[in-house]
Coordinates of C-alpha atoms in Angstrom, one line a residue:
X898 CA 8.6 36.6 0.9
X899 CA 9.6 36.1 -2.2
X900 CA 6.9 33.9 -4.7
X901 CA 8.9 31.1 -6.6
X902 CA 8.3 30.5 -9.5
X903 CA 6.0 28.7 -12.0
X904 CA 7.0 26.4 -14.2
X905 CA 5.8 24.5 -17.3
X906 CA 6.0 20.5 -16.4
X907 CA 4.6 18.1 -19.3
X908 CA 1.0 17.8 -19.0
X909 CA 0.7 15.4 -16.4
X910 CA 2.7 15.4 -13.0
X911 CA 2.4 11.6 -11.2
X912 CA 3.9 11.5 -8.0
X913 CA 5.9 8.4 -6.5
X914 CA 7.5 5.7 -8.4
X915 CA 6.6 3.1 -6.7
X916 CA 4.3 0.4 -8.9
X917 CA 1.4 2.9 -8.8
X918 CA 3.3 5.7 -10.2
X919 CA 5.1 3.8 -13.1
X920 CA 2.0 1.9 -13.9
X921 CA 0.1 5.1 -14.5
X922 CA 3.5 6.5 -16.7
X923 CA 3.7 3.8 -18.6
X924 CA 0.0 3.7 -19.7
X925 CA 0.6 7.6 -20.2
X926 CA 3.5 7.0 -22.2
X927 CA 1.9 4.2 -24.4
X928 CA -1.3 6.7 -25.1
X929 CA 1.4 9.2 -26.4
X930 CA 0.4 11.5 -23.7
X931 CA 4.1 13.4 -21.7
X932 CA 4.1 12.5 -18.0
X933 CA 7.2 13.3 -15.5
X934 CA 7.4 11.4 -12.3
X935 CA 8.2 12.9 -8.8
X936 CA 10.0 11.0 -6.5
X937 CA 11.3 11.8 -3.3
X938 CA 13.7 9.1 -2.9
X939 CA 16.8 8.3 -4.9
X940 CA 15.4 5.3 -6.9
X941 CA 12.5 4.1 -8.1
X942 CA 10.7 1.6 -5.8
X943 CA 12.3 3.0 -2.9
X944 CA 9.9 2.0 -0.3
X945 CA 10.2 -1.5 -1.0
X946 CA 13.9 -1.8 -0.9
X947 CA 13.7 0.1 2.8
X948 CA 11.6 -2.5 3.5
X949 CA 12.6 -6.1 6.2
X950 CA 15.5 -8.0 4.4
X951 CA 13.3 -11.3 3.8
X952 CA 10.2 -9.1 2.6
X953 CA 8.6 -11.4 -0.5
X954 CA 5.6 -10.6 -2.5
X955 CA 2.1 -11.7 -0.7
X956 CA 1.1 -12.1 -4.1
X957 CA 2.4 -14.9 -6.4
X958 CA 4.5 -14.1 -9.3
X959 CA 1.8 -14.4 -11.8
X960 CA -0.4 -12.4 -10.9
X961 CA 2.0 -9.8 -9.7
X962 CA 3.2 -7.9 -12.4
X963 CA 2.7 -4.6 -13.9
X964 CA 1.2 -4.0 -17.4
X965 CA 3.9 -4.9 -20.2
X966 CA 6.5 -6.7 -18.4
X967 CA 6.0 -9.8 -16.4
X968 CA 8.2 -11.1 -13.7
X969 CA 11.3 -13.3 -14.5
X970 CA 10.8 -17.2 -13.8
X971 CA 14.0 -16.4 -11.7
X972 CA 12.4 -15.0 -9.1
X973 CA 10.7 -17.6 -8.4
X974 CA 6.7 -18.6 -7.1
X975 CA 7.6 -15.7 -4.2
X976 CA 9.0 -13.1 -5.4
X977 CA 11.8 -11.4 -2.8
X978 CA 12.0 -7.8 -2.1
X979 CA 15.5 -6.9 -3.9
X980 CA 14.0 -8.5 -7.2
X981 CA 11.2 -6.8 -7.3
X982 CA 12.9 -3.9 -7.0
X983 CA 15.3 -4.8 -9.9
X984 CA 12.1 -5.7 -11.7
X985 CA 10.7 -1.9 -11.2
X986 CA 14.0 -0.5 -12.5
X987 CA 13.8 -2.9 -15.4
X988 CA 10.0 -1.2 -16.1
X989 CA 11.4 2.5 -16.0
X990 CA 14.1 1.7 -18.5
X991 CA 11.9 -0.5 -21.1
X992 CA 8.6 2.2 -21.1
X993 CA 11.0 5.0 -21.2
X994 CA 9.5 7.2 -18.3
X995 CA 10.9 10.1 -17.3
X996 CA 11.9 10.4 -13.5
X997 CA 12.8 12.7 -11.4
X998 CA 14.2 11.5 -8.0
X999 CA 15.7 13.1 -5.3
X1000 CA 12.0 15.4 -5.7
X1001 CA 10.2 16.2 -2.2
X1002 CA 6.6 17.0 -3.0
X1003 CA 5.4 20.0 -0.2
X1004 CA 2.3 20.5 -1.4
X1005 CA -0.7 20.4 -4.5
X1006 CA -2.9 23.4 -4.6
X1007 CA -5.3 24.4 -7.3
X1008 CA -4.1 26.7 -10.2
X1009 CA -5.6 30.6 -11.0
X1010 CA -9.2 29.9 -12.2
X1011 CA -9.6 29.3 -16.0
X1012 CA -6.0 28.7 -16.2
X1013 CA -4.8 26.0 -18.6
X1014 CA -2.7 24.3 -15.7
X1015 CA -5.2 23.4 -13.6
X1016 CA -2.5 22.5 -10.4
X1017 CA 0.6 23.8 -8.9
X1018 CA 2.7 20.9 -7.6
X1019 CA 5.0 23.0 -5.1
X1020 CA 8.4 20.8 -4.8
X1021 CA 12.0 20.8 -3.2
X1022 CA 12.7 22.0 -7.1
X1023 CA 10.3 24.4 -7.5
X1024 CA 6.8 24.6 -8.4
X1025 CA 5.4 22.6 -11.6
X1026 CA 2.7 23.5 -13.2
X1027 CA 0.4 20.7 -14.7
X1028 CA -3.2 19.9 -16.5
X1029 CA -3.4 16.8 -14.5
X1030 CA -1.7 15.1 -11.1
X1031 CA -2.0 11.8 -10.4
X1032 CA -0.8 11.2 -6.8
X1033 CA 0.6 7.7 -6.5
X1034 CA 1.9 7.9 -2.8
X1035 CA -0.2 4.8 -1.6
X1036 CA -1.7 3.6 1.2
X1037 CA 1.7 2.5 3.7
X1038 CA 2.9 6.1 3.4
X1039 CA 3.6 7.2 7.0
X1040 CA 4.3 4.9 9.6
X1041 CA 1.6 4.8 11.8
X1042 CA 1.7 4.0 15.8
X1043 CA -0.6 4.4 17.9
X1044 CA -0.5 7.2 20.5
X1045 CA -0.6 4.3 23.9
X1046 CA -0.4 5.8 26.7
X1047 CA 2.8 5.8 28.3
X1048 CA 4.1 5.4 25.2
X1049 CA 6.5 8.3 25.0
X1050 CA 8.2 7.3 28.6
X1051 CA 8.7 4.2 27.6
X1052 CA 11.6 2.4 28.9
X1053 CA 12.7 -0.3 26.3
X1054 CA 13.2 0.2 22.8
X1055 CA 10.0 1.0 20.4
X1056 CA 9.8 1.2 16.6
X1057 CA 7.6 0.5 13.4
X1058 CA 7.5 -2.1 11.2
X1059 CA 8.9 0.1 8.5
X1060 CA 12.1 0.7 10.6
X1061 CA 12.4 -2.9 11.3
X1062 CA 15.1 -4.6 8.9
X1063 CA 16.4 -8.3 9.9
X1064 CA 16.1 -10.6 12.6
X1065 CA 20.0 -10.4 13.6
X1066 CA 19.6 -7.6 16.1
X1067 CA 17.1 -9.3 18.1
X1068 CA 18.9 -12.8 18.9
X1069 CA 18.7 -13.6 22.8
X1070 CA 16.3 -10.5 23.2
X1071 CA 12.3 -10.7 24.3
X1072 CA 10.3 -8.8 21.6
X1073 CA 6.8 -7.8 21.5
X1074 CA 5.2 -7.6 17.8
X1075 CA 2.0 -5.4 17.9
X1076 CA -0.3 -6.5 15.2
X1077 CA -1.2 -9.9 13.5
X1078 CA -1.4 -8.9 9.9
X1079 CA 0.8 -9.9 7.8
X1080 CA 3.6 -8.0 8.4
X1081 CA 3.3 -8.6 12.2
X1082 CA 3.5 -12.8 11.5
X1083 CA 5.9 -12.8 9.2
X1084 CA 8.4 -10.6 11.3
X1085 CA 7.1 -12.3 14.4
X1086 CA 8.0 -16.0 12.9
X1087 CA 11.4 -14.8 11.4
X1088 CA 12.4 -13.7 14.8
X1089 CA 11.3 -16.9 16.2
X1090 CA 13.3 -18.8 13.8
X1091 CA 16.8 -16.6 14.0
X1092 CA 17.1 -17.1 17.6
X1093 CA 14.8 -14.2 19.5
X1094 CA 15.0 -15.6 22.9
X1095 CA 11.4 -14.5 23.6
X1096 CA 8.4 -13.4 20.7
X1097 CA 5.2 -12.2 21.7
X1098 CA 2.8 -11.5 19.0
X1099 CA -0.2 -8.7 20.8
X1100 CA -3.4 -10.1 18.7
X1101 CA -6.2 -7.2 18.8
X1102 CA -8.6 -9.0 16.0
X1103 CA -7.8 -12.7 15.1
X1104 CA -6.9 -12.9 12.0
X1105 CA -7.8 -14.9 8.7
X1106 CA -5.2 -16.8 7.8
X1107 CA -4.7 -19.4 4.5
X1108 CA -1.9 -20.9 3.7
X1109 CA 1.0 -19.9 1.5
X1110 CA 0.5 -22.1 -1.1
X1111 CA -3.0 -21.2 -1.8
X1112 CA -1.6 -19.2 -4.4
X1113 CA -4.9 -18.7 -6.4
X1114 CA -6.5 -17.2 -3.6
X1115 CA -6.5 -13.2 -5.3
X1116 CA -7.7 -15.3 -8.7
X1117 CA -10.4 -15.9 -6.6
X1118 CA -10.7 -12.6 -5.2
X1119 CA -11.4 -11.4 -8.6
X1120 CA -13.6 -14.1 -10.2
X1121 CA -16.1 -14.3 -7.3
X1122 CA -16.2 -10.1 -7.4
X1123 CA -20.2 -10.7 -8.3
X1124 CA -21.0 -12.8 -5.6
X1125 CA -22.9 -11.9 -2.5
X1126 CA -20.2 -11.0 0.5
X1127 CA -21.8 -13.3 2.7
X1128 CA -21.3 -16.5 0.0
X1129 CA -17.7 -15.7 -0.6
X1130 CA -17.0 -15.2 3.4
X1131 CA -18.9 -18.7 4.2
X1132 CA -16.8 -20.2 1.4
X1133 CA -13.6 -18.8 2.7
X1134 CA -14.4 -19.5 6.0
X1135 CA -15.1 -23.5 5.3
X1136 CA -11.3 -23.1 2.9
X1137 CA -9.7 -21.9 6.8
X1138 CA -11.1 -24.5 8.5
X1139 CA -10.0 -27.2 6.4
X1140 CA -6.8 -26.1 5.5
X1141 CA -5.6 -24.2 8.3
X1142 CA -4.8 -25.9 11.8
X1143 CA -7.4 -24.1 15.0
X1144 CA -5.3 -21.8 17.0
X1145 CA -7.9 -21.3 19.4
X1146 CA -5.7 -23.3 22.3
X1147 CA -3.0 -21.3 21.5
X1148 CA -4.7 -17.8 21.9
X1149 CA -5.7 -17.2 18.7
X1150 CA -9.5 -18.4 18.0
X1151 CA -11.0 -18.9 14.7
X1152 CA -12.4 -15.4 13.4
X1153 CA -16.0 -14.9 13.0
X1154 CA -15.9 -12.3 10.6
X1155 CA -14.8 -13.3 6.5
X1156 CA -11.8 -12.0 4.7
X1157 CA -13.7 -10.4 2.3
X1158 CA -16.5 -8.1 5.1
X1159 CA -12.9 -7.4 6.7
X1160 CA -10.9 -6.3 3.3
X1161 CA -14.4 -3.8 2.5
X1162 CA -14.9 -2.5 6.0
X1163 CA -10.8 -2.3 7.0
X1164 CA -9.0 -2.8 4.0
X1165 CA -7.2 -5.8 5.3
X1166 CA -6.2 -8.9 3.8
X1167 CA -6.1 -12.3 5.2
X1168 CA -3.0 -13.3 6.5
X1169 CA -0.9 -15.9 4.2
X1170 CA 0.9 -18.3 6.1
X1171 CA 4.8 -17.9 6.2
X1172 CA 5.3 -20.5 9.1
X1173 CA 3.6 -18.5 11.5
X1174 CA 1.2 -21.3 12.3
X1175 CA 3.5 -23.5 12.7
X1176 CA 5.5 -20.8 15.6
X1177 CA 2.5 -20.4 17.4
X1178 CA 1.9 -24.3 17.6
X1179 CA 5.4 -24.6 18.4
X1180 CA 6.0 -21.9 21.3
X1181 CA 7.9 -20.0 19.1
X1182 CA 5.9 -17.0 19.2
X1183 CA 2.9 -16.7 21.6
X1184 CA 0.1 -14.7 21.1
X1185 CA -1.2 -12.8 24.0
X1186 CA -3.9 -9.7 24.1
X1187 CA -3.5 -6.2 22.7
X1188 CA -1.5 -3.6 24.0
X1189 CA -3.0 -1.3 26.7
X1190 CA 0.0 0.9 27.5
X1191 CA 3.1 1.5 28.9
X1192 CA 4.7 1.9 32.2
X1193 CA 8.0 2.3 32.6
X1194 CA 9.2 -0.6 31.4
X1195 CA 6.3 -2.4 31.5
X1196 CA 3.8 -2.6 29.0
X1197 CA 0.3 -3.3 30.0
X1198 CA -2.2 -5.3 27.9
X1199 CA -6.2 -5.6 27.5
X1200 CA -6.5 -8.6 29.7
X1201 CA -4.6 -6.9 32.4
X1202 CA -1.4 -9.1 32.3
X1203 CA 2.1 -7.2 31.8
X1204 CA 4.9 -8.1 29.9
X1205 CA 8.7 -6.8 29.8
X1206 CA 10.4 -7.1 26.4
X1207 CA 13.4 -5.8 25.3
X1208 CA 12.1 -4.3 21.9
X1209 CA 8.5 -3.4 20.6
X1210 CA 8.0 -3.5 17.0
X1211 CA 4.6 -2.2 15.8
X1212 CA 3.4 -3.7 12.8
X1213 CA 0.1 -1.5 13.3
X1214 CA 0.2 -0.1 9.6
X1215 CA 0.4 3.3 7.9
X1216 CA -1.5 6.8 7.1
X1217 CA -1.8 8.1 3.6
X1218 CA -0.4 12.1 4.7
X1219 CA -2.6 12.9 2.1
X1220 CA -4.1 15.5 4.2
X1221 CA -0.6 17.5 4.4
X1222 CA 0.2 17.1 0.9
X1223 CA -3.5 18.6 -0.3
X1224 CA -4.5 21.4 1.9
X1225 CA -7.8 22.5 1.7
X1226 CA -8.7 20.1 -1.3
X1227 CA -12.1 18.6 0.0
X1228 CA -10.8 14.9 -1.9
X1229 CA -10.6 13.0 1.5
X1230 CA -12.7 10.9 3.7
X1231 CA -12.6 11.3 7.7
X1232 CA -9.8 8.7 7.6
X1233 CA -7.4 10.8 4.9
X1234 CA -8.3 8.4 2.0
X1235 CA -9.0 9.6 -1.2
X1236 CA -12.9 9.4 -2.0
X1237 CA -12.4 8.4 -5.6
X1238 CA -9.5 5.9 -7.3
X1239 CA -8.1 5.2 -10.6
X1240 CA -10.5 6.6 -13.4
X1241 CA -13.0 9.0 -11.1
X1242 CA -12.2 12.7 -10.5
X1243 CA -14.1 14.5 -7.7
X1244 CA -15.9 18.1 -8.9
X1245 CA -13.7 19.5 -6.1
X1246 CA -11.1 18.8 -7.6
X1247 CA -11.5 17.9 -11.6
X1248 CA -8.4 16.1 -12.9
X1249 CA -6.5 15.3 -10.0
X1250 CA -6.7 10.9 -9.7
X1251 CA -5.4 8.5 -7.1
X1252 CA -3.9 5.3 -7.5
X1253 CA -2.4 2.8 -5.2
X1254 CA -5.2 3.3 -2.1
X1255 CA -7.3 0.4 -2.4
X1256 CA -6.3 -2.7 -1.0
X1257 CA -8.4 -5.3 -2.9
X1258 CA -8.4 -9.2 -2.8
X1259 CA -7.6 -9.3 -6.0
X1260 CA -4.2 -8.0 -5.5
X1261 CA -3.0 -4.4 -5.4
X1262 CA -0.4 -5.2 -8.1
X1263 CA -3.0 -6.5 -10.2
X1264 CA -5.4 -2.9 -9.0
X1265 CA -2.2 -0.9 -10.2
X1266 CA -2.8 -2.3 -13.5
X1267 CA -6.3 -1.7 -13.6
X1268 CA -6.1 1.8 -12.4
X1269 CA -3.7 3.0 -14.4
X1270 CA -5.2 1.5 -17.8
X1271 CA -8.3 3.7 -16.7
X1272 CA -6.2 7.2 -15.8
X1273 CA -4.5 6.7 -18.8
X1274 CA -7.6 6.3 -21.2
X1275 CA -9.5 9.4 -19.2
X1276 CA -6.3 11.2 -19.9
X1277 CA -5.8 10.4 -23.2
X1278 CA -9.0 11.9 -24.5
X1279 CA -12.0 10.0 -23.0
X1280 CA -14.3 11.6 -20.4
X1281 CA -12.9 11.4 -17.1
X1282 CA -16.3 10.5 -14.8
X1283 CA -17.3 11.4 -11.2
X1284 CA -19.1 9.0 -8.7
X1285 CA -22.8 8.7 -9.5
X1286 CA -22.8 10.9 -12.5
X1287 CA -23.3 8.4 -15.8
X1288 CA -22.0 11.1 -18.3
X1289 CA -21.0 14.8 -18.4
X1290 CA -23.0 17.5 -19.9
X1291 CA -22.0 20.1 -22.0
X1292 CA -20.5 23.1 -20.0
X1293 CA -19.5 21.1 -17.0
X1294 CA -15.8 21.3 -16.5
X1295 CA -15.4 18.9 -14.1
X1296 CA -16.3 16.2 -16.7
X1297 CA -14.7 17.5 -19.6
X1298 CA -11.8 15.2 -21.5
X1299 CA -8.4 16.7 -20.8
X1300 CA -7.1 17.3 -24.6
X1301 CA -3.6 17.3 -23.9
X1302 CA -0.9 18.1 -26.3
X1303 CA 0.9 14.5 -27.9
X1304 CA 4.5 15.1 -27.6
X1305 CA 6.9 12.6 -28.8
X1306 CA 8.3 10.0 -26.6
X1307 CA 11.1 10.4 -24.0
X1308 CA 13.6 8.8 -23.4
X1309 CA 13.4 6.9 -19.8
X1310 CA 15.9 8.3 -17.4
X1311 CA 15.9 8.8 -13.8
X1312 CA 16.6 13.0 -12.8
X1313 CA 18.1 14.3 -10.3
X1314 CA 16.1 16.8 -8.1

């Protein structure tokens, strides 16, 4: 077999141009330091625009911007999917990053020992090699369902979240949505709303839930960051109960665990309310017990009760496929997340960064930000750092600053692969 081959990208290789990704260029690109971005689909942001047709920002506009360009007042207090995906375009052109779309990334693998280009980025174009890689795929990568049993015989019609696109196709059927995060409400109450003849909504974990307008809830997220876990969950906890109706006689009780234990155990956020509340209080979408399996037809839940919908659309999240894209690269925990984020480099694998796999209350457009002000200064010259180590010594590589040549600026363009 024939080796391909090698060859020079500038210094450092970011793939996906999704906020992550750009964020990171453009903090690359304003330290003077060449960065080309990978992208596997034909546009930048292309995740979000194959996203459900009345997706908005859980975030509100303010506080949902990437650094150097905030969102238009046009958009809006909630910002709608095609927008911000006009919005990302708008941050590709103005920082001048260079993209390259169109670019399927196989595989990262370490380069030959002591060589300058520390990885080999093996793509559907070649293989790049690079000083530094910051991988920028994100958390809602791969669609995740889970592996029911039964599921692969069963009768009706199954798919994720992430294939979902409107309610139109759904009007006068019975659908069951698996999952009450936010994507499971939302979807469920649209369907509701647009004429679904029957929603079910299978609730594993109740949910916390505030309501829309509490806008300044990731504000909070972030000023109360110093505070005891137990304070902030009592405190959000008393904020649900006042300003959120009890589902309990609908199916859904009050949850006994805070937002903020659940976002550091699970990663997830609470539930803002896009008139789901008011669907389950309605009939509109009834909540019954988590999904047990299939048969047939049929699908079996936890409680023992059956139900026989027309469609089943699992909002039951996403894996990172980091674990395919870095073979043998001891970087991941047991559930294929990244062990270190933004600034932090692992000794396993010195100058390779993640951004984009936290889910924080404080926003994860506001963590893009955050992260990639931190890659870019550790890139730029300052000591990149790993995980309990307060400073690096002389002769350790892994903590060394990456001096990387200063090229002059390029023009922003999107490449073909």
């Amino acid at each position: 077999m024939t080796r391909a081959a090698v060859v020079d990208a500038p210094p450092v290789v970011v793939i996906g141009a999704g906020p992550s990704g750009l964020a990171v260029a453009a903090m690359l690109h304003r330290a003077a330091v060449p960065a080309l971005v990978l992208e596997r689909g034909d546009r930048v942001g292309v995740r979000w625009a194959e996203r459900y047709d009345h997706l908005e920002l859980h975030t509100a506009r303010g506080g949902s911007h990437l650094p150097g360009l905030a969102l238009p007042r046009s958009s809006g207090p909630w910002v709608a999917r095609d927008d911000f995906v006009a919005y990302l375009e708008r941050y590709r052109a103005l920082h001048g990053l260079r993209v390259r779309v169109g670019t399927v990334v196989h595989r990262i693998e370490p380069g030959a020992a002591g060589a300058a280009a520390r990885w080999r980025v093996h793509t559907s174009g070649g293989v790049l090699a690079a000083r530094a890689v910051v991988v920028a795929t994100g958390r809602c990568n791969l669609p995740r369902i889970p592996d029911w049993p039964g599921r692969d015989a069963y009768g009706g019609r199954l798919l994720h979240a992430a294939d979902y696109r409107s309610p139109a196709p759904y009007r006068g059927r019975a659908v069951l949505v698996v999952g009450a995060g936010n994507s499971g409400t939302e979807i469920a109450s649209v369907l509701a709303a647009e004429g679904a003849e029957k929603v079910w909504l299978a609730v594993r974990t109740p949910p916390n839930i505030l309501p829309r307008g509490f806008s300044r809830w990731h504000l909070a997220g972030r000023l109360t960051e110093f505070l005891p876990p137990a304070w902030r969950d009592r405190s959000a906890l008393l904020t649900q109960r006042c300003a959120v109706p009890d589902l309990t006689p609908f199916g859904i009780p009050r949850p006994r665990t805070g937002p903020f234990t659940r976002n550091a155990r699970e990663g997830n956020n609470p539930v803002l309310d896009h008139g789901f509340v008011a669907a389950v209080r309605s009939g509109g979408v009834e909540p019954v017990a988590a999904v047990a399996g299939f048969d047939g037809a049929r699908v079996r839940l936890a409680d023992g009760s059956v139900l026989v919908p027309d469609t089943v659309i699992a909002a039951t999240g996403y894996r990172t496929g980091l674990a395919e894209l870095l073979p043998g690269v001891d970087v991941l925990d047991e559930s294929g997340r990244p062990v270190v984020h933004g600034a932090q480099t692992s000794a396993a694998a010195p100058h390779l960064y993640f951004a984009g796999f936290t889910n924080p209350l404080s926003g994860a457009l506001y963590q893009a930000g955050v992260e990639a002000r931190a890659i870019s200064r550790a890139l730029a010259g300052r000591t990149a750092f790993v995980p309990g180590q307060r400073r690096a010594t002389r002769g350790q590589e892994a903590l060394a600053p990456v001096r990387l040549p200063m090229g002059g600026a390029t023009a922003g363009r999107a490449e073909g692969a």
